[in-house]
């Protein structure tokens, strides 16, 4: 039976698919790594990798073994987390999946406090669209997820903040002026919920589509193009830190004349919230929210 360290070796090989790179990550020489791989293949009684000048390729047997290896490593990590949770100190790995916009503009300040207070804890961070975050939670790949919008979630759900949406431009000072300009409406790709929210507001407001649109793949690209006068955009307050100059920010309102905004939620399962490293993160998040409200005042 292979040890956990040997499983780690196989896992790194499967990730790199290159003997030189794997040897560098494992801090061993290539000949030593090659010899250990041959020994493991002998133990398993089958060839796990095929070698070529381009690198390594998993055999069908290798695919089965690597799946088993990765599942075993994950179970071992969960067991260690459970053991660490019994101690008073905060150890273990905090696994977070967060919407990209939050990861860029809000989370760094929170994580800075977390790592300063709990240096023994580790952080695993995944960013993406809110739909991808929900998938990571359902598949138990992370402890907590931070998403935008209105989540359909049956587990623990904590509201973090709501930020307003603004029509942002170097020239336009009221929403009605978009009907008179030939400059493009710059949009960024997002999950369907956010896109639909903007579409609904636009149709309620103007009953017609924008004259011209430019669609970019990242919100930061959209922001920089807008700030440089290429067109106008609708951006959430979380991306506008107040440092921008010569920019008009027109708040949007819904059909009831209420400010149009975007909610941010923290989600997770009750079992994950019992882990020390997760509890510690939640405490810091709550502290940060209180501090932010005081600063806003």
PDB file of C-alpha atoms in Angstrom:
ATOM      1  CA  UNK A   1       0.000   0.000   0.000  1.00  0.00           C
ATOM      2  CA  UNK A   2       1.434   3.418  -0.977  1.00  0.00           C
ATOM      3  CA  UNK A   3       1.990   6.088   1.667  1.00  0.00           C
ATOM      4  CA  UNK A   4       0.504   9.591   1.560  1.00  0.00           C
ATOM      5  CA  UNK A   5       3.892  10.990   0.500  1.00  0.00           C
ATOM      6  CA  UNK A   6       3.923   8.613  -2.483  1.00  0.00           C
ATOM      7  CA  UNK A   7       0.370   9.655  -3.323  1.00  0.00           C
ATOM      8  CA  UNK A   8       1.550  13.279  -3.273  1.00  0.00           C
ATOM      9  CA  UNK A   9       4.319  12.346  -5.716  1.00  0.00           C
ATOM     10  CA  UNK A  10       1.830  10.771  -8.122  1.00  0.00           C
ATOM     11  CA  UNK A  11      -0.547  13.706  -7.772  1.00  0.00           C
ATOM     12  CA  UNK A  12       2.210  16.213  -8.646  1.00  0.00           C
ATOM     13  CA  UNK A  13       3.247  14.133 -11.653  1.00  0.00           C
ATOM     14  CA  UNK A  14      -0.359  14.079 -12.881  1.00  0.00           C
ATOM     15  CA  UNK A  15      -0.642  17.850 -12.437  1.00  0.00           C
ATOM     16  CA  UNK A  16       2.615  18.717 -14.206  1.00  0.00           C
ATOM     17  CA  UNK A  17       2.746  15.911 -16.795  1.00  0.00           C
ATOM     18  CA  UNK A  18       6.467  16.696 -16.986  1.00  0.00           C
ATOM     19  CA  UNK A  19       9.292  14.941 -15.108  1.00  0.00           C
ATOM     20  CA  UNK A  20      11.529  18.027 -14.820  1.00  0.00           C
ATOM     21  CA  UNK A  21       8.782  20.307 -13.480  1.00  0.00           C
ATOM     22  CA  UNK A  22       7.503  17.619 -11.100  1.00  0.00           C
ATOM     23  CA  UNK A  23      11.045  17.007  -9.788  1.00  0.00           C
ATOM     24  CA  UNK A  24      11.461  20.746  -9.137  1.00  0.00           C
ATOM     25  CA  UNK A  25       8.184  20.898  -7.175  1.00  0.00           C
ATOM     26  CA  UNK A  26       9.115  17.805  -5.162  1.00  0.00           C
ATOM     27  CA  UNK A  27      12.728  18.978  -4.550  1.00  0.00           C
ATOM     28  CA  UNK A  28      14.245  15.763  -5.906  1.00  0.00           C
ATOM     29  CA  UNK A  29      16.432  14.965  -8.889  1.00  0.00           C
ATOM     30  CA  UNK A  30      14.879  13.646 -12.096  1.00  0.00           C
ATOM     31  CA  UNK A  31      16.709  10.286 -11.841  1.00  0.00           C
ATOM     32  CA  UNK A  32      15.484   9.866  -8.249  1.00  0.00           C
ATOM     33  CA  UNK A  33      11.933  10.729  -9.273  1.00  0.00           C
ATOM     34  CA  UNK A  34      12.100   8.331 -12.219  1.00  0.00           C
ATOM     35  CA  UNK A  35      13.306   5.551  -9.942  1.00  0.00           C
ATOM     36  CA  UNK A  36      10.503   6.181  -7.419  1.00  0.00           C
ATOM     37  CA  UNK A  37       7.910   6.182 -10.211  1.00  0.00           C
ATOM     38  CA  UNK A  38       9.198   2.856 -11.518  1.00  0.00           C
ATOM     39  CA  UNK A  39       8.966   1.427  -7.995  1.00  0.00           C
ATOM     40  CA  UNK A  40       5.370   2.676  -7.629  1.00  0.00           C
ATOM     41  CA  UNK A  41       4.371   1.258 -11.003  1.00  0.00           C
ATOM     42  CA  UNK A  42       5.838  -2.069  -9.897  1.00  0.00           C
ATOM     43  CA  UNK A  43       3.763  -1.888  -6.695  1.00  0.00           C
ATOM     44  CA  UNK A  44       0.586  -1.197  -8.685  1.00  0.00           C
ATOM     45  CA  UNK A  45       1.497  -3.881 -11.205  1.00  0.00           C
ATOM     46  CA  UNK A  46       0.841  -1.632 -14.202  1.00  0.00           C
ATOM     47  CA  UNK A  47       2.240   1.258 -16.191  1.00  0.00           C
ATOM     48  CA  UNK A  48       0.805   4.554 -14.924  1.00  0.00           C
ATOM     49  CA  UNK A  49       2.480   7.053 -17.281  1.00  0.00           C
ATOM     50  CA  UNK A  50       3.790   6.924 -20.832  1.00  0.00           C
ATOM     51  CA  UNK A  51       6.853   9.070 -21.525  1.00  0.00           C
ATOM     52  CA  UNK A  52       7.664  11.013 -24.682  1.00  0.00           C
ATOM     53  CA  UNK A  53       9.692  14.058 -25.674  1.00  0.00           C
ATOM     54  CA  UNK A  54       6.568  16.178 -25.108  1.00  0.00           C
ATOM     55  CA  UNK A  55       6.159  14.956 -21.537  1.00  0.00           C
ATOM     56  CA  UNK A  56       4.007  12.409 -19.722  1.00  0.00           C
ATOM     57  CA  UNK A  57       0.652  10.886 -20.639  1.00  0.00           C
ATOM     58  CA  UNK A  58      -1.599   8.965 -18.256  1.00  0.00           C
ATOM     59  CA  UNK A  59      -2.442   5.401 -19.213  1.00  0.00           C
ATOM     60  CA  UNK A  60      -6.030   4.196 -18.646  1.00  0.00           C
ATOM     61  CA  UNK A  61      -4.776   2.399 -15.518  1.00  0.00           C
ATOM     62  CA  UNK A  62      -2.995   5.589 -14.501  1.00  0.00           C
ATOM     63  CA  UNK A  63      -6.227   7.564 -14.728  1.00  0.00           C
ATOM     64  CA  UNK A  64      -7.902   5.140 -12.301  1.00  0.00           C
ATOM     65  CA  UNK A  65      -4.970   5.277  -9.873  1.00  0.00           C
ATOM     66  CA  UNK A  66      -4.692   9.082  -9.969  1.00  0.00           C
ATOM     67  CA  UNK A  67      -8.421   9.447  -9.252  1.00  0.00           C
ATOM     68  CA  UNK A  68      -7.997   7.164  -6.242  1.00  0.00           C
ATOM     69  CA  UNK A  69      -4.869   9.074  -5.171  1.00  0.00           C
ATOM     70  CA  UNK A  70      -6.582  12.479  -5.324  1.00  0.00           C
ATOM     71  CA  UNK A  71      -9.631  11.218  -3.425  1.00  0.00           C
ATOM     72  CA  UNK A  72      -7.374   9.753  -0.715  1.00  0.00           C
ATOM     73  CA  UNK A  73      -5.398  13.001  -0.384  1.00  0.00           C
ATOM     74  CA  UNK A  74      -8.643  14.961  -0.063  1.00  0.00           C
ATOM     75  CA  UNK A  75      -9.911  12.599   2.656  1.00  0.00           C
ATOM     76  CA  UNK A  76      -6.592  12.854   4.490  1.00  0.00           C
ATOM     77  CA  UNK A  77      -6.795  16.662   4.394  1.00  0.00           C
ATOM     78  CA  UNK A  78     -10.359  16.604   5.750  1.00  0.00           C
ATOM     79  CA  UNK A  79      -9.261  14.289   8.568  1.00  0.00           C
ATOM     80  CA  UNK A  80      -6.439  16.675   9.482  1.00  0.00           C
ATOM     81  CA  UNK A  81      -8.862  19.606   9.442  1.00  0.00           C
ATOM     82  CA  UNK A  82     -11.192  17.775  11.806  1.00  0.00           C
ATOM     83  CA  UNK A  83      -8.299  17.032  14.174  1.00  0.00           C
ATOM     84  CA  UNK A  84      -7.091  20.640  14.076  1.00  0.00           C
ATOM     85  CA  UNK A  85     -10.654  21.809  14.765  1.00  0.00           C
ATOM     86  CA  UNK A  86     -10.425  20.100  18.149  1.00  0.00           C
ATOM     87  CA  UNK A  87      -7.549  22.340  19.166  1.00  0.00           C
ATOM     88  CA  UNK A  88      -7.840  25.898  20.400  1.00  0.00           C
ATOM     89  CA  UNK A  89      -5.426  27.233  17.774  1.00  0.00           C
ATOM     90  CA  UNK A  90      -6.601  28.024  14.231  1.00  0.00           C
ATOM     91  CA  UNK A  91      -4.908  25.647  11.790  1.00  0.00           C
ATOM     92  CA  UNK A  92      -5.971  23.911   8.614  1.00  0.00           C
ATOM     93  CA  UNK A  93      -6.797  25.259   5.182  1.00  0.00           C
ATOM     94  CA  UNK A  94      -9.600  27.756   4.630  1.00  0.00           C
ATOM     95  CA  UNK A  95     -11.106  26.950   1.236  1.00  0.00           C
ATOM     96  CA  UNK A  96     -12.952  29.891  -0.307  1.00  0.00           C
ATOM     97  CA  UNK A  97     -14.670  30.329  -3.666  1.00  0.00           C
ATOM     98  CA  UNK A  98     -15.528  33.952  -4.378  1.00  0.00           C
ATOM     99  CA  UNK A  99     -17.050  35.975  -7.189  1.00  0.00           C
ATOM    100  CA  UNK A 100     -14.199  37.628  -9.100  1.00  0.00           C
ATOM    101  CA  UNK A 101     -15.416  41.183  -8.510  1.00  0.00           C
ATOM    102  CA  UNK A 102     -15.476  40.593  -4.734  1.00  0.00           C
ATOM    103  CA  UNK A 103     -12.108  38.855  -4.837  1.00  0.00           C
ATOM    104  CA  UNK A 104     -10.572  41.879  -6.543  1.00  0.00           C
ATOM    105  CA  UNK A 105     -12.172  44.695  -4.577  1.00  0.00           C
ATOM    106  CA  UNK A 106     -13.344  43.538  -1.118  1.00  0.00           C
ATOM    107  CA  UNK A 107     -11.767  40.257  -0.061  1.00  0.00           C
ATOM    108  CA  UNK A 108      -8.064  41.304   0.047  1.00  0.00           C
ATOM    109  CA  UNK A 109      -8.649  43.587   3.045  1.00  0.00           C
ATOM    110  CA  UNK A 110     -10.430  40.777   4.904  1.00  0.00           C
ATOM    111  CA  UNK A 111      -7.770  38.176   4.095  1.00  0.00           C
ATOM    112  CA  UNK A 112      -5.026  40.553   5.220  1.00  0.00           C
ATOM    113  CA  UNK A 113      -6.609  40.686   8.683  1.00  0.00           C
ATOM    114  CA  UNK A 114      -7.089  36.916   8.648  1.00  0.00           C
ATOM    115  CA  UNK A 115      -3.484  35.966   7.818  1.00  0.00           C
ATOM    116  CA  UNK A 116      -2.094  38.520  10.282  1.00  0.00           C
ATOM    117  CA  UNK A 117      -4.226  37.159  13.109  1.00  0.00           C
ATOM    118  CA  UNK A 118      -3.965  33.451  12.225  1.00  0.00           C
ATOM    119  CA  UNK A 119      -0.546  32.855  10.623  1.00  0.00           C
ATOM    120  CA  UNK A 120      -0.834  29.077  11.098  1.00  0.00           C
ATOM    121  CA  UNK A 121      -3.883  28.841   8.847  1.00  0.00           C
ATOM    122  CA  UNK A 122      -3.610  28.328   5.095  1.00  0.00           C
ATOM    123  CA  UNK A 123      -5.846  29.738   2.376  1.00  0.00           C
ATOM    124  CA  UNK A 124      -7.083  28.107  -0.809  1.00  0.00           C
ATOM    125  CA  UNK A 125      -8.854  30.647  -3.023  1.00  0.00           C
ATOM    126  CA  UNK A 126     -10.875  30.131  -6.196  1.00  0.00           C
ATOM    127  CA  UNK A 127     -12.487  33.007  -8.117  1.00  0.00           C
ATOM    128  CA  UNK A 128     -15.091  32.957 -10.861  1.00  0.00           C
ATOM    129  CA  UNK A 129     -18.687  33.785 -11.703  1.00  0.00           C
ATOM    130  CA  UNK A 130     -21.333  33.329  -9.021  1.00  0.00           C
ATOM    131  CA  UNK A 131     -22.742  30.286 -10.857  1.00  0.00           C
ATOM    132  CA  UNK A 132     -19.282  28.656 -10.659  1.00  0.00           C
ATOM    133  CA  UNK A 133     -19.046  29.450  -6.950  1.00  0.00           C
ATOM    134  CA  UNK A 134     -22.394  27.747  -6.291  1.00  0.00           C
ATOM    135  CA  UNK A 135     -21.188  24.668  -8.190  1.00  0.00           C
ATOM    136  CA  UNK A 136     -18.010  24.484  -6.078  1.00  0.00           C
ATOM    137  CA  UNK A 137     -20.126  24.610  -2.911  1.00  0.00           C
ATOM    138  CA  UNK A 138     -22.574  21.927  -4.065  1.00  0.00           C
ATOM    139  CA  UNK A 139     -19.664  19.656  -4.981  1.00  0.00           C
ATOM    140  CA  UNK A 140     -18.054  20.209  -1.557  1.00  0.00           C
ATOM    141  CA  UNK A 141     -14.855  21.616  -3.075  1.00  0.00           C
ATOM    142  CA  UNK A 142     -14.794  24.614  -0.727  1.00  0.00           C
ATOM    143  CA  UNK A 143     -15.874  25.503   2.815  1.00  0.00           C
ATOM    144  CA  UNK A 144     -17.591  28.780   1.980  1.00  0.00           C
ATOM    145  CA  UNK A 145     -18.602  30.710  -1.103  1.00  0.00           C
ATOM    146  CA  UNK A 146     -19.131  34.428  -1.599  1.00  0.00           C
ATOM    147  CA  UNK A 147     -21.494  35.244  -4.442  1.00  0.00           C
ATOM    148  CA  UNK A 148     -23.381  38.152  -5.964  1.00  0.00           C
ATOM    149  CA  UNK A 149     -27.123  38.345  -6.527  1.00  0.00           C
ATOM    150  CA  UNK A 150     -29.956  36.497  -4.795  1.00  0.00           C
ATOM    151  CA  UNK A 151     -28.868  32.932  -4.012  1.00  0.00           C
ATOM    152  CA  UNK A 152     -31.183  29.942  -3.823  1.00  0.00           C
ATOM    153  CA  UNK A 153     -29.350  28.292  -0.946  1.00  0.00           C
ATOM    154  CA  UNK A 154     -30.675  25.996   1.790  1.00  0.00           C
ATOM    155  CA  UNK A 155     -27.598  26.066   4.028  1.00  0.00           C
ATOM    156  CA  UNK A 156     -26.077  28.882   6.086  1.00  0.00           C
ATOM    157  CA  UNK A 157     -26.501  32.257   4.369  1.00  0.00           C
ATOM    158  CA  UNK A 158     -25.020  35.540   5.635  1.00  0.00           C
ATOM    159  CA  UNK A 159     -25.702  38.880   3.950  1.00  0.00           C
ATOM    160  CA  UNK A 160     -22.442  40.822   3.617  1.00  0.00           C
ATOM    161  CA  UNK A 161     -23.335  44.077   1.893  1.00  0.00           C
ATOM    162  CA  UNK A 162     -25.328  45.718  -0.887  1.00  0.00           C
ATOM    163  CA  UNK A 163     -23.651  48.140  -3.255  1.00  0.00           C
ATOM    164  CA  UNK A 164     -25.453  50.521  -5.574  1.00  0.00           C
ATOM    165  CA  UNK A 165     -25.288  50.440  -9.364  1.00  0.00           C
ATOM    166  CA  UNK A 166     -24.168  53.536 -11.258  1.00  0.00           C
ATOM    167  CA  UNK A 167     -24.216  54.756 -14.817  1.00  0.00           C
ATOM    168  CA  UNK A 168     -20.583  55.783 -15.198  1.00  0.00           C
ATOM    169  CA  UNK A 169     -19.184  58.090 -17.878  1.00  0.00           C
ATOM    170  CA  UNK A 170     -16.864  61.012 -18.585  1.00  0.00           C
ATOM    171  CA  UNK A 171     -19.696  63.036 -20.189  1.00  0.00           C
ATOM    172  CA  UNK A 172     -23.182  61.753 -19.287  1.00  0.00           C
ATOM    173  CA  UNK A 173     -24.715  63.280 -16.153  1.00  0.00           C
ATOM    174  CA  UNK A 174     -28.243  61.803 -16.368  1.00  0.00           C
ATOM    175  CA  UNK A 175     -29.585  58.466 -17.695  1.00  0.00           C
ATOM    176  CA  UNK A 176     -31.710  60.115 -20.403  1.00  0.00           C
ATOM    177  CA  UNK A 177     -28.592  61.404 -22.164  1.00  0.00           C
ATOM    178  CA  UNK A 178     -27.716  57.898 -23.403  1.00  0.00           C
ATOM    179  CA  UNK A 179     -30.465  58.307 -26.009  1.00  0.00           C
ATOM    180  CA  UNK A 180     -28.656  61.298 -27.525  1.00  0.00           C
ATOM    181  CA  UNK A 181     -25.119  59.924 -27.647  1.00  0.00           C
ATOM    182  CA  UNK A 182     -23.508  57.777 -30.329  1.00  0.00           C
ATOM    183  CA  UNK A 183     -20.849  56.571 -27.912  1.00  0.00           C
ATOM    184  CA  UNK A 184     -21.135  52.862 -27.067  1.00  0.00           C
ATOM    185  CA  UNK A 185     -22.570  51.178 -24.008  1.00  0.00           C
ATOM    186  CA  UNK A 186     -19.664  49.080 -22.660  1.00  0.00           C
ATOM    187  CA  UNK A 187     -20.756  45.843 -21.006  1.00  0.00           C
ATOM    188  CA  UNK A 188     -18.781  43.096 -19.313  1.00  0.00           C
ATOM    189  CA  UNK A 189     -19.568  39.392 -19.398  1.00  0.00           C
ATOM    190  CA  UNK A 190     -21.157  38.121 -16.202  1.00  0.00           C
ATOM    191  CA  UNK A 191     -23.565  35.488 -14.994  1.00  0.00           C
ATOM    192  CA  UNK A 192     -27.085  35.633 -16.435  1.00  0.00           C
ATOM    193  CA  UNK A 193     -28.613  37.045 -13.242  1.00  0.00           C
ATOM    194  CA  UNK A 194     -26.607  40.263 -13.309  1.00  0.00           C
ATOM    195  CA  UNK A 195     -26.940  40.684 -17.065  1.00  0.00           C
ATOM    196  CA  UNK A 196     -30.715  40.229 -16.832  1.00  0.00           C
ATOM    197  CA  UNK A 197     -30.947  42.791 -14.039  1.00  0.00           C
ATOM    198  CA  UNK A 198     -29.266  45.411 -16.239  1.00  0.00           C
ATOM    199  CA  UNK A 199     -31.390  44.463 -19.241  1.00  0.00           C
ATOM    200  CA  UNK A 200     -34.613  44.818 -17.215  1.00  0.00           C
ATOM    201  CA  UNK A 201     -33.600  48.248 -15.943  1.00  0.00           C
ATOM    202  CA  UNK A 202     -32.655  49.431 -19.421  1.00  0.00           C
ATOM    203  CA  UNK A 203     -35.929  48.330 -21.024  1.00  0.00           C
ATOM    204  CA  UNK A 204     -37.999  49.884 -18.206  1.00  0.00           C
ATOM    205  CA  UNK A 205     -36.079  53.108 -18.590  1.00  0.00           C
ATOM    206  CA  UNK A 206     -35.832  53.492 -22.380  1.00  0.00           C
ATOM    207  CA  UNK A 207     -38.067  50.844 -24.057  1.00  0.00           C
ATOM    208  CA  UNK A 208     -35.351  50.419 -26.702  1.00  0.00           C
ATOM    209  CA  UNK A 209     -31.957  48.781 -27.056  1.00  0.00           C
ATOM    210  CA  UNK A 210     -28.666  50.749 -26.865  1.00  0.00           C
ATOM    211  CA  UNK A 211     -27.540  52.222 -30.200  1.00  0.00           C
ATOM    212  CA  UNK A 212     -24.081  50.647 -29.936  1.00  0.00           C
ATOM    213  CA  UNK A 213     -22.541  48.164 -27.526  1.00  0.00           C
ATOM    214  CA  UNK A 214     -19.071  46.847 -26.793  1.00  0.00           C
ATOM    215  CA  UNK A 215     -18.818  43.627 -24.781  1.00  0.00           C
ATOM    216  CA  UNK A 216     -15.604  42.824 -22.925  1.00  0.00           C
ATOM    217  CA  UNK A 217     -14.665  39.756 -20.910  1.00  0.00           C
ATOM    218  CA  UNK A 218     -13.608  41.437 -17.649  1.00  0.00           C
ATOM    219  CA  UNK A 219     -15.176  44.116 -15.478  1.00  0.00           C
ATOM    220  CA  UNK A 220     -11.787  45.809 -15.003  1.00  0.00           C
ATOM    221  CA  UNK A 221     -11.450  46.190 -18.793  1.00  0.00           C
ATOM    222  CA  UNK A 222     -14.928  47.696 -18.905  1.00  0.00           C
ATOM    223  CA  UNK A 223     -14.027  50.103 -16.102  1.00  0.00           C
ATOM    224  CA  UNK A 224     -10.769  51.287 -17.698  1.00  0.00           C
ATOM    225  CA  UNK A 225     -12.372  51.794 -21.106  1.00  0.00           C
ATOM    226  CA  UNK A 226     -15.097  53.879 -19.456  1.00  0.00           C
ATOM    227  CA  UNK A 227     -12.638  55.936 -17.426  1.00  0.00           C
ATOM    228  CA  UNK A 228     -10.722  56.667 -20.630  1.00  0.00           C
ATOM    229  CA  UNK A 229     -13.807  58.083 -22.335  1.00  0.00           C
ATOM    230  CA  UNK A 230     -14.425  55.306 -24.874  1.00  0.00           C
ATOM    231  CA  UNK A 231     -18.042  54.865 -23.800  1.00  0.00           C
ATOM    232  CA  UNK A 232     -20.344  54.590 -20.796  1.00  0.00           C
ATOM    233  CA  UNK A 233     -21.035  51.630 -18.524  1.00  0.00           C
ATOM    234  CA  UNK A 234     -23.133  50.442 -15.606  1.00  0.00           C
ATOM    235  CA  UNK A 235     -20.819  49.525 -12.729  1.00  0.00           C
ATOM    236  CA  UNK A 236     -21.368  48.483  -9.104  1.00  0.00           C
ATOM    237  CA  UNK A 237     -20.074  50.724  -6.320  1.00  0.00           C
ATOM    238  CA  UNK A 238     -17.625  48.022  -5.200  1.00  0.00           C
ATOM    239  CA  UNK A 239     -15.496  48.801  -8.270  1.00  0.00           C
ATOM    240  CA  UNK A 240     -15.535  52.571  -7.677  1.00  0.00           C
ATOM    241  CA  UNK A 241     -13.167  53.388  -4.835  1.00  0.00           C
ATOM    242  CA  UNK A 242     -13.497  57.166  -5.040  1.00  0.00           C
ATOM    243  CA  UNK A 243     -10.044  57.733  -6.501  1.00  0.00           C
ATOM    244  CA  UNK A 244     -11.324  58.175 -10.056  1.00  0.00           C
ATOM    245  CA  UNK A 245     -11.242  61.749 -11.417  1.00  0.00           C
ATOM    246  CA  UNK A 246     -13.422  63.528 -13.967  1.00  0.00           C
ATOM    247  CA  UNK A 247     -15.957  60.703 -13.860  1.00  0.00           C
ATOM    248  CA  UNK A 248     -19.708  61.135 -13.468  1.00  0.00           C
ATOM    249  CA  UNK A 249     -21.482  58.472 -11.396  1.00  0.00           C
ATOM    250  CA  UNK A 250     -25.260  58.518 -11.834  1.00  0.00           C
ATOM    251  CA  UNK A 251     -27.146  56.277  -9.355  1.00  0.00           C
ATOM    252  CA  UNK A 252     -29.757  53.950 -10.881  1.00  0.00           C
ATOM    253  CA  UNK A 253     -33.259  53.431  -9.459  1.00  0.00           C
ATOM    254  CA  UNK A 254     -35.861  50.695  -9.892  1.00  0.00           C
ATOM    255  CA  UNK A 255     -39.541  51.068 -10.802  1.00  0.00           C
ATOM    256  CA  UNK A 256     -40.315  52.110  -7.189  1.00  0.00           C
ATOM    257  CA  UNK A 257     -37.604  54.777  -7.297  1.00  0.00           C
ATOM    258  CA  UNK A 258     -35.497  52.712  -4.892  1.00  0.00           C
ATOM    259  CA  UNK A 259     -31.707  52.605  -5.454  1.00  0.00           C
ATOM    260  CA  UNK A 260     -30.777  49.711  -7.702  1.00  0.00           C
ATOM    261  CA  UNK A 261     -28.132  47.567  -6.068  1.00  0.00           C
ATOM    262  CA  UNK A 262     -26.343  44.263  -6.017  1.00  0.00           C
ATOM    263  CA  UNK A 263     -26.274  42.042  -2.923  1.00  0.00           C
ATOM    264  CA  UNK A 264     -23.290  39.991  -1.814  1.00  0.00           C
ATOM    265  CA  UNK A 265     -23.781  36.830   0.272  1.00  0.00           C
ATOM    266  CA  UNK A 266     -21.585  34.381   2.142  1.00  0.00           C
ATOM    267  CA  UNK A 267     -22.795  30.777   1.855  1.00  0.00           C
ATOM    268  CA  UNK A 268     -21.798  27.448   3.331  1.00  0.00           C
ATOM    269  CA  UNK A 269     -22.857  24.240   5.026  1.00  0.00           C
ATOM    270  CA  UNK A 270     -23.319  24.004   8.800  1.00  0.00           C
ATOM    271  CA  UNK A 271     -20.633  21.306   9.012  1.00  0.00           C
ATOM    272  CA  UNK A 272     -18.017  23.604   7.458  1.00  0.00           C
ATOM    273  CA  UNK A 273     -18.924  26.446   9.821  1.00  0.00           C
ATOM    274  CA  UNK A 274     -17.891  24.254  12.775  1.00  0.00           C
ATOM    275  CA  UNK A 275     -14.262  24.237  11.594  1.00  0.00           C
ATOM    276  CA  UNK A 276     -11.993  26.581  13.548  1.00  0.00           C
ATOM    277  CA  UNK A 277     -10.478  28.227  10.468  1.00  0.00           C
ATOM    278  CA  UNK A 278     -13.946  28.901   9.029  1.00  0.00           C
ATOM    279  CA  UNK A 279     -15.306  30.257  12.319  1.00  0.00           C
ATOM    280  CA  UNK A 280     -12.298  32.590  12.554  1.00  0.00           C
ATOM    281  CA  UNK A 281     -12.869  33.875   9.023  1.00  0.00           C
ATOM    282  CA  UNK A 282     -16.572  34.554   9.687  1.00  0.00           C
ATOM    283  CA  UNK A 283     -15.658  36.515  12.824  1.00  0.00           C
ATOM    284  CA  UNK A 284     -13.222  38.690  10.871  1.00  0.00           C
ATOM    285  CA  UNK A 285     -15.774  39.233   8.089  1.00  0.00           C
ATOM    286  CA  UNK A 286     -18.329  40.473  10.643  1.00  0.00           C
ATOM    287  CA  UNK A 287     -15.717  42.771  12.222  1.00  0.00           C
ATOM    288  CA  UNK A 288     -14.810  44.159   8.813  1.00  0.00           C
ATOM    289  CA  UNK A 289     -18.444  44.883   7.954  1.00  0.00           C
ATOM    290  CA  UNK A 290     -18.940  46.798  11.226  1.00  0.00           C
ATOM    291  CA  UNK A 291     -15.728  48.780  10.645  1.00  0.00           C
ATOM    292  CA  UNK A 292     -16.739  49.569   7.061  1.00  0.00           C
ATOM    293  CA  UNK A 293     -20.119  50.922   8.189  1.00  0.00           C
ATOM    294  CA  UNK A 294     -18.406  53.187  10.726  1.00  0.00           C
ATOM    295  CA  UNK A 295     -16.014  54.446   8.032  1.00  0.00           C
ATOM    296  CA  UNK A 296     -18.890  55.145   5.604  1.00  0.00           C
ATOM    297  CA  UNK A 297     -20.555  57.305   8.217  1.00  0.00           C
TER     298      UNK A 297
END
